[in-house]
Amino acid sequence: MFSYKTVTINPVLPNRPRASVLVIYTGGTLGMVYEKGQLVPFDFEQILDRLPEIKRLDFEITFTSLEQIMDSSNMRPDVWAELGQLIRRNYDFYDSFVILHGTDTMAYTASALSFMLQNLQKPVILTGAQLPIGVARTDARENIITALEIAAAQHDGKPIVPEVCIYFQNVLLRGNRAKKKETSQFNAFRSDNYVPLAEVGVTIEYNFPYIATPTDGSVFELRPTLDENVAILKLFPGITPNVVRSILEIKHLKGVVLETFGAGNAPTLPWFLQELKDATDRGVVIMNVSQCDGGRVMQGRYQTSTWFDKIGVISGADITTEAAITKMMWVFGQETDPSRIKTLLAQPIVGEMTVW
């Protein structure tokens, strides 16, 4: 368990209904300021000193911070589970949630939470920054303020975006469709296989046909169990049997995300196909995901991928690697039946892939 400290801005007054947002700070570039020439995390109790614009927002905002914040490179599945628990404990007390997160692993966290937070009917929006909030040209202010506005936005008393999202530099993306694409530009995230849920300029334009619609009568449920016995194997010209075998023969391995070429193609070398077949015969589940950012796996379209169907490799369609590996962790954490596991991996669960 982690410890938290909280501060509330714009508290809701009696008999004056307003939206309420819980902001969870995990760490990352966004929350850094300069002290004595060094970047250090700032105390969110002084949030108004850094973001005085928050006082002009007409809804309640509560900030809570992990006692031990972390660089997102150190993000782990147990922290995803703790974030899920924190949201579940506060689900009935807040209308929405904003998670302030480092950019490097934000897409992984967003993907994991999208699977863990089943039947979600409230916004969970991740955002961050490329420059610290203590820097003059920071993008942190706009990202935080707009993420808060989107999180609090309602229509007919219901949240407009009831799903896990990433907001960054004027676009709101489905969390399990996003990838970090830039380290030196402000538009750090893109979603090549799914349109933005909203585009932000002078006004916020929502793309309603693409936003998730909760099932009436569905009950929010946290399913945080993740199984980390998975791996990613990225193909490259000249890959050797020793490299492939070292991944596929990992002790206790249950699943592998296989990053293939183009539309899901791979070498047809006999040794390579035999290694894959041996792994699937041992019960290892292999999911075919393209190395390309846009487009999709079309398994069997070319001769170089026809063998995959024969040995039981699952097509990942247009899923991202980040969503594929977290989906595997989640599915293995929920199911033990091999046929059920393969069925869940091959079909969309929370809009993470499109199957034709």
CSV table of C-alpha atoms in Angstrom, one decimal:
chain,number,residue,atom,x,y,z
A,1,MET,CA,0.0,0.0,0.0
A,2,PHE,CA,1.1,3.5,-0.7
A,3,SER,CA,0.5,6.6,1.4
A,4,TYR,CA,-1.2,9.7,0.2
A,5,LYS,CA,-1.5,13.4,1.1
A,6,THR,CA,-4.4,15.5,-0.3
A,7,VAL,CA,-5.4,19.1,-0.9
A,8,THR,CA,-8.8,20.3,-2.2
A,9,ILE,CA,-9.4,23.3,-4.4
A,10,ASN,CA,-12.8,24.9,-5.1
A,11,PRO,CA,-14.7,22.8,-2.6
A,12,VAL,CA,-18.3,22.0,-3.4
A,13,LEU,CA,-20.7,24.2,-1.4
A,14,PRO,CA,-23.9,22.9,0.2
A,15,ASN,CA,-26.9,22.9,-2.1
A,16,ARG,CA,-24.7,23.8,-5.1
A,17,PRO,CA,-24.1,20.7,-7.1
A,18,ARG,CA,-20.9,20.8,-9.1
A,19,ALA,CA,-18.6,18.2,-10.7
A,20,SER,CA,-15.8,16.8,-8.5
A,21,VAL,CA,-12.4,15.6,-9.9
A,22,LEU,CA,-9.8,13.5,-8.0
A,23,VAL,CA,-6.3,14.2,-9.4
A,24,ILE,CA,-3.7,11.5,-8.7
A,25,TYR,CA,0.0,12.5,-9.0
A,26,THR,CA,2.3,9.6,-9.6
A,27,GLY,CA,5.5,11.4,-10.6
A,28,GLY,CA,7.2,12.4,-13.8
A,29,THR,CA,8.4,15.6,-15.5
A,30,LEU,CA,5.2,17.5,-15.0
A,31,GLY,CA,5.5,18.0,-11.3
A,32,MET,CA,9.1,19.3,-11.2
A,33,VAL,CA,10.3,22.7,-10.2
A,34,TYR,CA,13.7,24.4,-9.9
A,35,GLU,CA,15.2,24.8,-6.4
A,36,LYS,CA,18.7,25.9,-6.0
A,37,GLY,CA,19.4,25.1,-9.6
A,38,GLN,CA,18.1,21.6,-9.5
A,39,LEU,CA,14.8,20.0,-10.5
A,40,VAL,CA,12.9,18.6,-7.6
A,41,PRO,CA,9.2,17.5,-7.1
A,42,PHE,CA,7.0,20.3,-5.9
A,43,ASP,CA,4.5,20.0,-3.1
A,44,PHE,CA,0.9,19.9,-4.4
A,45,GLU,CA,-0.2,21.9,-1.4
A,46,GLN,CA,1.3,24.9,-3.2
A,47,ILE,CA,-0.6,24.0,-6.5
A,48,LEU,CA,-2.3,27.4,-6.6
A,49,ASP,CA,1.1,29.1,-6.7
A,50,ARG,CA,1.9,27.2,-9.9
A,51,LEU,CA,-1.6,27.0,-11.4
A,52,PRO,CA,-3.6,30.0,-10.2
A,53,GLU,CA,-6.0,29.3,-13.2
A,54,ILE,CA,-7.4,26.4,-11.3
A,55,LYS,CA,-9.4,28.8,-9.0
A,56,ARG,CA,-11.4,29.9,-12.1
A,57,LEU,CA,-12.6,26.3,-12.8
A,58,ASP,CA,-16.2,25.8,-11.6
A,59,PHE,CA,-15.8,22.4,-10.0
A,60,GLU,CA,-14.2,20.8,-7.1
A,61,ILE,CA,-10.6,19.5,-7.5
A,62,THR,CA,-8.9,17.3,-5.0
A,63,PHE,CA,-5.1,16.6,-5.5
A,64,THR,CA,-3.6,13.5,-4.0
A,65,SER,CA,0.0,12.4,-4.4
A,66,LEU,CA,1.9,9.2,-3.9
A,67,GLU,CA,4.1,9.6,-0.9
A,68,GLN,CA,6.9,8.2,-2.9
A,69,ILE,CA,6.6,9.5,-6.4
A,70,MET,CA,8.4,7.7,-9.2
A,71,ASP,CA,9.9,8.3,-12.6
A,72,SER,CA,7.6,6.6,-15.1
A,73,SER,CA,10.4,4.3,-16.2
A,74,ASN,CA,10.0,2.6,-12.8
A,75,MET,CA,6.3,2.0,-13.3
A,76,ARG,CA,5.2,-1.5,-12.4
A,77,PRO,CA,2.1,-3.7,-12.5
A,78,ASP,CA,1.7,-3.4,-8.7
A,79,VAL,CA,1.4,0.4,-9.0
A,80,TRP,CA,-1.2,-0.1,-11.7
A,81,ALA,CA,-3.1,-2.3,-9.3
A,82,GLU,CA,-2.8,0.4,-6.6
A,83,LEU,CA,-4.0,3.1,-8.9
A,84,GLY,CA,-7.0,0.9,-9.7
A,85,GLN,CA,-7.7,0.4,-6.0
A,86,LEU,CA,-7.5,4.1,-5.3
A,87,ILE,CA,-10.0,4.8,-8.1
A,88,ARG,CA,-12.3,2.0,-6.8
A,89,ARG,CA,-12.2,3.4,-3.2
A,90,ASN,CA,-13.1,6.8,-4.4
A,91,TYR,CA,-15.4,5.9,-7.3
A,92,ASP,CA,-18.6,6.9,-5.5
A,93,PHE,CA,-17.2,10.2,-4.2
A,94,TYR,CA,-15.9,11.8,-7.4
A,95,ASP,CA,-17.3,12.3,-10.8
A,96,SER,CA,-14.0,11.7,-12.6
A,97,PHE,CA,-10.3,11.1,-12.2
A,98,VAL,CA,-7.1,12.7,-13.7
A,99,ILE,CA,-3.8,10.9,-13.3
A,100,LEU,CA,-0.6,12.9,-13.7
A,101,HIS,CA,2.0,10.6,-15.0
A,102,GLY,CA,5.4,10.5,-16.7
A,103,THR,CA,5.2,10.2,-20.5
A,104,ASP,CA,7.6,7.3,-21.0
A,105,THR,CA,5.2,4.6,-19.8
A,106,MET,CA,1.9,6.5,-19.9
A,107,ALA,CA,0.5,4.4,-22.7
A,108,TYR,CA,1.2,1.2,-20.8
A,109,THR,CA,-0.5,2.5,-17.7
A,110,ALA,CA,-3.5,3.8,-19.7
A,111,SER,CA,-3.8,0.4,-21.4
A,112,ALA,CA,-3.6,-1.6,-18.2
A,113,LEU,CA,-6.2,0.5,-16.4
A,114,SER,CA,-8.6,0.2,-19.4
A,115,PHE,CA,-8.7,-3.5,-18.8
A,116,MET,CA,-8.7,-3.4,-15.0
A,117,LEU,CA,-11.5,-0.9,-14.7
A,118,GLN,CA,-14.3,-2.9,-16.1
A,119,ASN,CA,-17.7,-1.3,-16.9
A,120,LEU,CA,-16.2,2.1,-16.3
A,121,GLN,CA,-18.7,4.9,-16.5
A,122,LYS,CA,-16.6,7.9,-15.4
A,123,PRO,CA,-13.6,9.6,-17.1
A,124,VAL,CA,-10.1,8.5,-16.1
A,125,ILE,CA,-7.7,10.8,-18.0
A,126,LEU,CA,-3.9,10.5,-17.9
A,127,THR,CA,-1.8,13.5,-18.7
A,128,GLY,CA,1.7,14.8,-18.2
A,129,ALA,CA,4.2,17.2,-19.8
A,130,GLN,CA,7.4,17.3,-21.8
A,131,LEU,CA,8.7,20.2,-19.7
A,132,PRO,CA,8.4,20.6,-16.0
A,133,ILE,CA,5.8,22.9,-14.5
A,134,GLY,CA,8.6,25.1,-13.1
A,135,VAL,CA,9.9,26.0,-16.6
A,136,ALA,CA,8.7,29.1,-18.3
A,137,ARG,CA,7.7,27.4,-21.6
A,138,THR,CA,6.1,24.4,-19.9
A,139,ASP,CA,3.3,22.5,-21.6
A,140,ALA,CA,2.1,21.3,-18.2
A,141,ARG,CA,-0.3,24.1,-17.5
A,142,GLU,CA,-2.4,23.6,-20.7
A,143,ASN,CA,-2.3,19.8,-20.4
A,144,ILE,CA,-3.5,19.9,-16.7
A,145,ILE,CA,-6.2,22.5,-17.2
A,146,THR,CA,-7.7,21.0,-20.3
A,147,ALA,CA,-7.6,17.4,-18.8
A,148,LEU,CA,-9.5,18.8,-15.8
A,149,GLU,CA,-12.1,20.5,-18.0
A,150,ILE,CA,-12.6,17.3,-20.1
A,151,ALA,CA,-12.8,15.2,-17.0
A,152,ALA,CA,-15.5,17.4,-15.5
A,153,ALA,CA,-17.5,17.9,-18.7
A,154,GLN,CA,-21.0,16.4,-18.5
A,155,HIS,CA,-24.1,16.3,-20.8
A,156,ASP,CA,-27.5,15.7,-19.2
A,157,GLY,CA,-25.8,14.9,-15.9
A,158,LYS,CA,-23.5,12.2,-17.4
A,159,PRO,CA,-19.8,12.3,-18.2
A,160,ILE,CA,-19.0,13.0,-21.8
A,161,VAL,CA,-16.0,10.7,-21.9
A,162,PRO,CA,-16.6,7.7,-19.7
A,163,GLU,CA,-13.4,5.8,-20.5
A,164,VAL,CA,-9.6,5.7,-19.9
A,165,CYS,CA,-7.9,8.4,-22.0
A,166,ILE,CA,-4.7,10.2,-22.6
A,167,TYR,CA,-4.9,14.0,-23.1
A,168,PHE,CA,-1.8,15.6,-24.5
A,169,GLN,CA,-1.2,18.7,-26.6
A,170,ASN,CA,-4.7,19.4,-27.9
A,171,VAL,CA,-5.9,15.9,-28.5
A,172,LEU,CA,-7.8,13.4,-26.3
A,173,LEU,CA,-6.9,9.8,-27.3
A,174,ARG,CA,-8.3,6.5,-26.2
A,175,GLY,CA,-5.8,5.3,-23.7
A,176,ASN,CA,-5.3,1.8,-25.1
A,177,ARG,CA,-4.9,3.1,-28.6
A,178,ALA,CA,-2.1,5.7,-27.8
A,179,LYS,CA,1.6,5.5,-28.3
A,180,LYS,CA,4.4,7.9,-27.3
A,181,LYS,CA,5.9,9.1,-30.5
A,182,GLU,CA,8.0,12.2,-29.6
A,183,THR,CA,10.7,13.0,-27.1
A,184,SER,CA,11.4,16.6,-28.2
A,185,GLN,CA,8.1,17.9,-29.5
A,186,PHE,CA,5.0,18.8,-27.4
A,187,ASN,CA,2.7,16.5,-29.4
A,188,ALA,CA,4.2,13.5,-27.7
A,189,PHE,CA,1.3,11.0,-28.3
A,190,ARG,CA,-0.5,9.8,-31.4
A,191,SER,CA,-3.1,7.2,-32.2
A,192,ASP,CA,-2.6,6.0,-35.7
A,193,ASN,CA,-5.4,3.4,-35.8
A,194,TYR,CA,-8.1,5.2,-33.9
A,195,VAL,CA,-9.4,8.8,-34.3
A,196,PRO,CA,-9.0,11.3,-31.4
A,197,LEU,CA,-11.9,11.3,-29.0
A,198,ALA,CA,-11.7,15.1,-28.9
A,199,GLU,CA,-9.6,17.9,-30.5
A,200,VAL,CA,-9.0,21.0,-28.5
A,201,GLY,CA,-8.6,24.6,-29.9
A,202,VAL,CA,-10.7,27.6,-28.9
A,203,THR,CA,-13.4,25.0,-28.1
A,204,ILE,CA,-13.3,21.3,-27.3
A,205,GLU,CA,-14.7,19.3,-30.2
A,206,TYR,CA,-15.8,15.8,-29.1
A,207,ASN,CA,-16.0,13.0,-31.7
A,208,PHE,CA,-19.0,11.4,-30.2
A,209,PRO,CA,-19.4,8.4,-32.5
A,210,TYR,CA,-16.0,7.2,-31.3
A,211,ILE,CA,-16.4,7.7,-27.6
A,212,ALA,CA,-17.3,4.6,-25.5
A,213,THR,CA,-20.9,4.2,-24.4
A,214,PRO,CA,-21.4,2.4,-21.1
A,215,THR,CA,-23.9,-0.5,-21.1
A,216,ASP,CA,-27.0,0.5,-19.2
A,217,GLY,CA,-27.2,-1.3,-15.9
A,218,SER,CA,-23.5,-2.4,-15.9
A,219,VAL,CA,-21.8,-2.2,-12.6
A,220,PHE,CA,-18.3,-0.8,-12.2
A,221,GLU,CA,-15.8,-3.5,-11.2
A,222,LEU,CA,-12.1,-3.5,-10.5
A,223,ARG,CA,-10.3,-6.6,-11.7
A,224,PRO,CA,-6.7,-5.8,-10.8
A,225,THR,CA,-5.0,-9.2,-11.0
A,226,LEU,CA,-2.2,-9.2,-13.6
A,227,ASP,CA,0.2,-12.0,-14.5
A,228,GLU,CA,3.7,-10.8,-15.4
A,229,ASN,CA,4.8,-14.1,-17.1
A,230,VAL,CA,4.8,-12.5,-20.5
A,231,ALA,CA,7.4,-11.1,-22.9
A,232,ILE,CA,7.9,-9.1,-26.1
A,233,LEU,CA,9.9,-10.6,-29.0
A,234,LYS,CA,10.7,-8.1,-31.7
A,235,LEU,CA,11.8,-9.6,-35.0
A,236,PHE,CA,14.7,-8.1,-37.1
A,237,PRO,CA,16.6,-9.3,-40.1
A,238,GLY,CA,19.4,-11.6,-39.0
A,239,ILE,CA,17.7,-12.7,-35.7
A,240,THR,CA,19.3,-16.0,-34.6
A,241,PRO,CA,17.8,-19.1,-33.1
A,242,ASN,CA,19.5,-18.4,-29.8
A,243,VAL,CA,17.8,-15.0,-29.5
A,244,VAL,CA,14.3,-16.5,-30.3
A,245,ARG,CA,14.9,-19.5,-28.1
A,246,SER,CA,16.1,-17.4,-25.2
A,247,ILE,CA,12.7,-15.6,-25.1
A,248,LEU,CA,10.4,-18.5,-25.9
A,249,GLU,CA,12.0,-20.8,-23.3
A,250,ILE,CA,11.8,-18.4,-20.4
A,251,LYS,CA,10.8,-20.3,-17.3
A,252,HIS,CA,7.0,-20.0,-16.5
A,253,LEU,CA,6.4,-18.0,-19.7
A,254,LYS,CA,2.7,-17.9,-20.6
A,255,GLY,CA,2.5,-15.4,-23.5
A,256,VAL,CA,4.6,-13.6,-26.0
A,257,VAL,CA,3.8,-10.5,-28.1
A,258,LEU,CA,5.5,-11.1,-31.3
A,259,GLU,CA,6.4,-7.9,-33.1
A,260,THR,CA,6.4,-8.8,-36.8
A,261,PHE,CA,7.1,-6.9,-40.0
A,262,GLY,CA,4.5,-5.0,-42.0
A,263,ALA,CA,1.1,-6.6,-42.1
A,264,GLY,CA,2.2,-9.4,-39.7
A,265,ASN,CA,4.9,-11.1,-41.7
A,266,ALA,CA,7.9,-13.1,-40.4
A,267,PRO,CA,10.7,-15.3,-41.7
A,268,THR,CA,9.7,-18.6,-43.1
A,269,LEU,CA,13.0,-20.2,-42.1
A,270,PRO,CA,12.3,-23.8,-40.9
A,271,TRP,CA,14.1,-23.3,-37.5
A,272,PHE,CA,12.1,-20.2,-36.8
A,273,LEU,CA,8.7,-21.8,-37.5
A,274,GLN,CA,9.8,-24.8,-35.5
A,275,GLU,CA,10.7,-22.7,-32.5
A,276,LEU,CA,7.2,-21.1,-32.6
A,277,LYS,CA,5.5,-24.4,-33.0
A,278,ASP,CA,7.4,-25.9,-30.1
A,279,ALA,CA,6.4,-22.9,-27.9
A,280,THR,CA,2.7,-23.2,-28.8
A,281,ASP,CA,2.9,-26.9,-28.2
A,282,ARG,CA,4.1,-26.2,-24.7
A,283,GLY,CA,1.1,-23.9,-24.1
A,284,VAL,CA,2.8,-20.5,-24.7
A,285,VAL,CA,0.3,-18.1,-26.3
A,286,ILE,CA,1.8,-16.0,-29.1
A,287,MET,CA,0.1,-12.8,-30.4
A,288,ASN,CA,1.1,-11.3,-33.7
A,289,VAL,CA,1.5,-7.5,-33.6
A,290,SER,CA,2.9,-5.3,-36.3
A,291,GLN,CA,6.0,-3.2,-35.7
A,292,CYS,CA,4.3,-0.5,-37.8
A,293,ASP,CA,2.5,2.3,-35.9
A,294,GLY,CA,-0.3,2.5,-38.4
A,295,GLY,CA,-2.2,-0.3,-40.2
A,296,ARG,CA,-2.9,-3.8,-39.0
A,297,VAL,CA,-1.9,-7.4,-39.0
A,298,MET,CA,-3.5,-9.3,-41.9
A,299,GLN,CA,-2.4,-12.8,-40.9
A,300,GLY,CA,-2.4,-15.2,-43.9
A,301,ARG,CA,-2.6,-12.5,-46.5
A,302,TYR,CA,1.1,-13.1,-47.5
A,303,GLN,CA,2.8,-16.5,-47.6
A,304,THR,CA,5.2,-15.3,-44.9
A,305,SER,CA,2.4,-15.3,-42.4
A,306,THR,CA,0.2,-18.2,-43.5
A,307,TRP,CA,2.1,-20.6,-41.2
A,308,PHE,CA,1.0,-18.6,-38.1
A,309,ASP,CA,-2.6,-19.8,-38.5
A,310,LYS,CA,-1.4,-23.4,-38.7
A,311,ILE,CA,0.5,-23.3,-35.4
A,312,GLY,CA,-2.1,-21.3,-33.5
A,313,VAL,CA,-0.6,-17.8,-33.4
A,314,ILE,CA,-3.2,-15.2,-32.6
A,315,SER,CA,-3.7,-12.1,-34.9
A,316,GLY,CA,-3.4,-8.9,-32.9
A,317,ALA,CA,-5.2,-6.9,-35.7
A,318,ASP,CA,-4.5,-3.2,-35.1
A,319,ILE,CA,-3.6,-3.4,-31.4
A,320,THR,CA,-0.6,-1.5,-30.1
A,321,THR,CA,2.3,-3.3,-28.4
A,322,GLU,CA,1.5,-1.4,-25.2
A,323,ALA,CA,-2.1,-2.6,-25.2
A,324,ALA,CA,-1.2,-6.1,-26.3
A,325,ILE,CA,1.3,-6.8,-23.5
A,326,THR,CA,-0.9,-5.3,-20.8
A,327,LYS,CA,-3.9,-7.1,-22.2
A,328,MET,CA,-2.0,-10.4,-22.0
A,329,MET,CA,-1.1,-9.7,-18.4
A,330,TRP,CA,-4.7,-9.0,-17.6
A,331,VAL,CA,-6.2,-11.9,-19.4
A,332,PHE,CA,-3.8,-14.4,-17.9
A,333,GLY,CA,-4.6,-12.8,-14.5
A,334,GLN,CA,-8.3,-13.5,-15.0
A,335,GLU,CA,-8.5,-16.8,-16.9
A,336,THR,CA,-6.8,-20.3,-16.8
A,337,ASP,CA,-8.7,-22.0,-19.6
A,338,PRO,CA,-6.5,-22.0,-22.7
A,339,SER,CA,-9.4,-21.7,-25.2
A,340,ARG,CA,-11.0,-18.8,-23.2
A,341,ILE,CA,-7.6,-17.0,-23.0
A,342,LYS,CA,-7.2,-17.2,-26.8
A,343,THR,CA,-10.7,-16.0,-27.4
A,344,LEU,CA,-10.3,-13.0,-25.2
A,345,LEU,CA,-7.0,-12.0,-26.8
A,346,ALA,CA,-8.4,-12.3,-30.3
A,347,GLN,CA,-11.3,-10.0,-29.7
A,348,PRO,CA,-11.8,-6.4,-28.4
A,349,ILE,CA,-12.6,-6.1,-24.7
A,350,VAL,CA,-12.5,-2.3,-24.2
A,351,GLY,CA,-12.1,-0.9,-27.7
A,352,GLU,CA,-8.3,-1.7,-27.9
A,353,MET,CA,-8.5,-3.3,-31.3
A,354,THR,CA,-10.8,-3.5,-34.4
A,355,VAL,CA,-11.5,-7.0,-35.8
A,356,TRP,CA,-12.9,-7.3,-39.3
